[in-house]
Amino acid sequence: NPSRIERITSILKQSLSPSHLKIHNDSHLHAHHAAMRQNPNAGNETHLRLELVSSKFEGMNRVARHRMVYELLQEQLDSGLHALQINARTQGEWDKLIHKKAHQEQQ
């Protein structure tokens, strides 16, 4: 069986054709939370942080982008994914961010 991260990667790649996709597993930072202690079968992929760049986000505000991702991942949220932090950008927004970071590092 594929892991939750592998399933999410597949769903997002098929649906959004991202030019950049990175999934951070922050579950270990939340293992002490009561909800996680009460459900030891929740697994170790319960708190994820997404970096996602897709042309499908063009013309959408942040709320609409997040809504789209949540809808795509609803089955995962219903089956144990407890928290999802989403950073969804267009290619142009991503390019500006990378350029800004590169410029800051040069100074």
PDB file of N, CA, C and O in Angstrom, residues 78-106:
ATOM      1  N   ASP A  78     -10.571  12.719   5.427  1.00  0.00           N
ATOM      2  CA  ASP A  78     -11.581  11.873   6.063  1.00  0.00           C
ATOM      3  C   ASP A  78     -10.977  10.600   6.656  1.00  0.00           C
ATOM      4  O   ASP A  78     -11.618   9.939   7.473  1.00  0.00           O
ATOM      5  N   SER A  79      -9.758  10.263   6.242  1.00  0.00           N
ATOM      6  CA  SER A  79      -9.176   8.979   6.665  1.00  0.00           C
ATOM      7  C   SER A  79      -7.915   9.134   7.515  1.00  0.00           C
ATOM      8  O   SER A  79      -7.072   8.248   7.518  1.00  0.00           O
ATOM      9  N   GLY A  80      -7.783  10.255   8.226  1.00  0.00           N
ATOM     10  CA  GLY A  80      -6.694  10.356   9.191  1.00  0.00           C
ATOM     11  C   GLY A  80      -5.747  11.527   9.025  1.00  0.00           C
ATOM     12  O   GLY A  80      -4.949  11.782   9.917  1.00  0.00           O
ATOM     13  N   LEU A  81      -5.796  12.219   7.890  1.00  0.00           N
ATOM     14  CA  LEU A  81      -4.985  13.424   7.763  1.00  0.00           C
ATOM     15  C   LEU A  81      -5.616  14.481   8.648  1.00  0.00           C
ATOM     16  O   LEU A  81      -6.756  14.884   8.439  1.00  0.00           O
ATOM     17  N   HIS A  82      -4.895  14.894   9.673  1.00  0.00           N
ATOM     18  CA  HIS A  82      -5.457  15.749  10.715  1.00  0.00           C
ATOM     19  C   HIS A  82      -5.285  17.239  10.405  1.00  0.00           C
ATOM     20  O   HIS A  82      -6.157  18.040  10.707  1.00  0.00           O
ATOM     21  N   ALA A  83      -4.149  17.599   9.813  1.00  0.00           N
ATOM     22  CA  ALA A  83      -3.875  19.013   9.539  1.00  0.00           C
ATOM     23  C   ALA A  83      -3.096  19.142   8.237  1.00  0.00           C
ATOM     24  O   ALA A  83      -2.202  18.352   7.951  1.00  0.00           O
ATOM     25  N   LEU A  84      -3.456  20.160   7.482  1.00  0.00           N
ATOM     26  CA  LEU A  84      -2.835  20.403   6.180  1.00  0.00           C
ATOM     27  C   LEU A  84      -2.555  21.888   6.045  1.00  0.00           C
ATOM     28  O   LEU A  84      -3.475  22.707   6.065  1.00  0.00           O
ATOM     29  N   GLN A  85      -1.291  22.235   5.949  1.00  0.00           N
ATOM     30  CA  GLN A  85      -0.889  23.620   5.720  1.00  0.00           C
ATOM     31  C   GLN A  85      -0.529  23.730   4.240  1.00  0.00           C
ATOM     32  O   GLN A  85       0.281  22.951   3.737  1.00  0.00           O
ATOM     33  N   ILE A  86      -1.134  24.689   3.566  1.00  0.00           N
ATOM     34  CA  ILE A  86      -0.986  24.790   2.111  1.00  0.00           C
ATOM     35  C   ILE A  86      -0.335  26.111   1.725  1.00  0.00           C
ATOM     36  O   ILE A  86      -0.771  27.182   2.140  1.00  0.00           O
ATOM     37  N   ASN A  87       0.704  26.008   0.906  1.00  0.00           N
ATOM     38  CA  ASN A  87       1.317  27.173   0.301  1.00  0.00           C
ATOM     39  C   ASN A  87       1.185  26.956  -1.203  1.00  0.00           C
ATOM     40  O   ASN A  87       1.959  26.205  -1.803  1.00  0.00           O
ATOM     41  N   ALA A  88       0.168  27.569  -1.817  1.00  0.00           N
ATOM     42  CA  ALA A  88      -0.158  27.345  -3.225  1.00  0.00           C
ATOM     43  C   ALA A  88       0.135  28.610  -4.024  1.00  0.00           C
ATOM     44  O   ALA A  88      -0.438  29.659  -3.761  1.00  0.00           O
ATOM     45  N   ARG A  89       1.022  28.491  -4.998  1.00  0.00           N
ATOM     46  CA  ARG A  89       1.426  29.643  -5.808  1.00  0.00           C
ATOM     47  C   ARG A  89       1.313  29.345  -7.295  1.00  0.00           C
ATOM     48  O   ARG A  89       1.377  28.198  -7.716  1.00  0.00           O
ATOM     49  N   THR A  90       1.203  30.425  -8.061  1.00  0.00           N
ATOM     50  CA  THR A  90       1.303  30.310  -9.511  1.00  0.00           C
ATOM     51  C   THR A  90       2.790  30.284  -9.863  1.00  0.00           C
ATOM     52  O   THR A  90       3.650  30.600  -9.035  1.00  0.00           O
ATOM     53  N   GLN A  91       3.103  29.939 -11.099  1.00  0.00           N
ATOM     54  CA  GLN A  91       4.504  29.915 -11.522  1.00  0.00           C
ATOM     55  C   GLN A  91       5.131  31.301 -11.411  1.00  0.00           C
ATOM     56  O   GLN A  91       6.263  31.445 -10.970  1.00  0.00           O
ATOM     57  N   GLY A  92       4.380  32.339 -11.794  1.00  0.00           N
ATOM     58  CA  GLY A  92       4.903  33.702 -11.707  1.00  0.00           C
ATOM     59  C   GLY A  92       5.216  34.109 -10.276  1.00  0.00           C
ATOM     60  O   GLY A  92       6.242  34.740 -10.010  1.00  0.00           O
ATOM     61  N   GLU A  93       4.331  33.750  -9.343  1.00  0.00           N
ATOM     62  CA  GLU A  93       4.562  34.056  -7.927  1.00  0.00           C
ATOM     63  C   GLU A  93       5.791  33.308  -7.405  1.00  0.00           C
ATOM     64  O   GLU A  93       6.589  33.856  -6.651  1.00  0.00           O
ATOM     65  N   TRP A  94       5.937  32.064  -7.813  1.00  0.00           N
ATOM     66  CA  TRP A  94       7.069  31.250  -7.399  1.00  0.00           C
ATOM     67  C   TRP A  94       8.379  31.828  -7.939  1.00  0.00           C
ATOM     68  O   TRP A  94       9.368  31.942  -7.210  1.00  0.00           O
ATOM     69  N   ASP A  95       8.369  32.205  -9.217  1.00  0.00           N
ATOM     70  CA  ASP A  95       9.574  32.775  -9.825  1.00  0.00           C
ATOM     71  C   ASP A  95      10.004  34.048  -9.099  1.00  0.00           C
ATOM     72  O   ASP A  95      11.192  34.253  -8.854  1.00  0.00           O
ATOM     73  N   LYS A  96       9.040  34.903  -8.740  1.00  0.00           N
ATOM     74  CA  LYS A  96       9.356  36.126  -7.994  1.00  0.00           C
ATOM     75  C   LYS A  96       9.953  35.794  -6.640  1.00  0.00           C
ATOM     76  O   LYS A  96      10.907  36.438  -6.197  1.00  0.00           O
ATOM     77  N   LEU A  97       9.400  34.810  -5.960  1.00  0.00           N
ATOM     78  CA  LEU A  97       9.899  34.408  -4.644  1.00  0.00           C
ATOM     79  C   LEU A  97      11.331  33.888  -4.746  1.00  0.00           C
ATOM     80  O   LEU A  97      12.195  34.274  -3.954  1.00  0.00           O
ATOM     81  N   ILE A  98      11.593  33.032  -5.714  1.00  0.00           N
ATOM     82  CA  ILE A  98      12.936  32.472  -5.895  1.00  0.00           C
ATOM     83  C   ILE A  98      13.922  33.592  -6.236  1.00  0.00           C
ATOM     84  O   ILE A  98      15.035  33.637  -5.714  1.00  0.00           O
ATOM     85  N   HIS A  99      13.516  34.513  -7.107  1.00  0.00           N
ATOM     86  CA  HIS A  99      14.368  35.638  -7.477  1.00  0.00           C
ATOM     87  C   HIS A  99      14.677  36.506  -6.249  1.00  0.00           C
ATOM     88  O   HIS A  99      15.813  36.924  -6.041  1.00  0.00           O
ATOM     89  N   LYS A 100      13.664  36.767  -5.436  1.00  0.00           N
ATOM     90  CA  LYS A 100      13.835  37.581  -4.233  1.00  0.00           C
ATOM     91  C   LYS A 100      14.801  36.903  -3.264  1.00  0.00           C
ATOM     92  O   LYS A 100      15.684  37.544  -2.701  1.00  0.00           O
ATOM     93  N   LYS A 101      14.631  35.597  -3.062  1.00  0.00           N
ATOM     94  CA  LYS A 101      15.526  34.856  -2.158  1.00  0.00           C
ATOM     95  C   LYS A 101      16.966  34.875  -2.674  1.00  0.00           C
ATOM     96  O   LYS A 101      17.908  35.061  -1.906  1.00  0.00           O
ATOM     97  N   ALA A 102      17.123  34.687  -3.968  1.00  0.00           N
ATOM     98  CA  ALA A 102      18.465  34.703  -4.561  1.00  0.00           C
ATOM     99  C   ALA A 102      19.113  36.070  -4.396  1.00  0.00           C
ATOM    100  O   ALA A 102      20.306  36.181  -4.091  1.00  0.00           O
ATOM    101  N   HIS A 103      18.320  37.126  -4.574  1.00  0.00           N
ATOM    102  CA  HIS A 103      18.821  38.490  -4.424  1.00  0.00           C
ATOM    103  C   HIS A 103      19.246  38.751  -2.975  1.00  0.00           C
ATOM    104  O   HIS A 103      20.274  39.373  -2.716  1.00  0.00           O
ATOM    105  N   GLN A 104      18.452  38.281  -2.032  1.00  0.00           N
ATOM    106  CA  GLN A 104      18.773  38.474  -0.605  1.00  0.00           C
ATOM    107  C   GLN A 104      20.050  37.751  -0.226  1.00  0.00           C
ATOM    108  O   GLN A 104      20.844  38.236   0.577  1.00  0.00           O
ATOM    109  N   GLU A 105      20.264  36.568  -0.800  1.00  0.00           N
ATOM    110  CA  GLU A 105      21.461  35.798  -0.488  1.00  0.00           C
ATOM    111  C   GLU A 105      22.725  36.450  -1.045  1.00  0.00           C
ATOM    112  O   GLU A 105      23.800  36.271  -0.498  1.00  0.00           O
ATOM    113  N   GLN A 106      22.577  37.234  -2.106  1.00  0.00           N
ATOM    114  CA  GLN A 106      23.729  37.909  -2.707  1.00  0.00           C
ATOM    115  C   GLN A 106      24.184  39.111  -1.888  1.00  0.00           C
ATOM    116  O   GLN A 106      25.296  39.564  -2.013  1.00  0.00           O
TER     117      GLN A 106
END
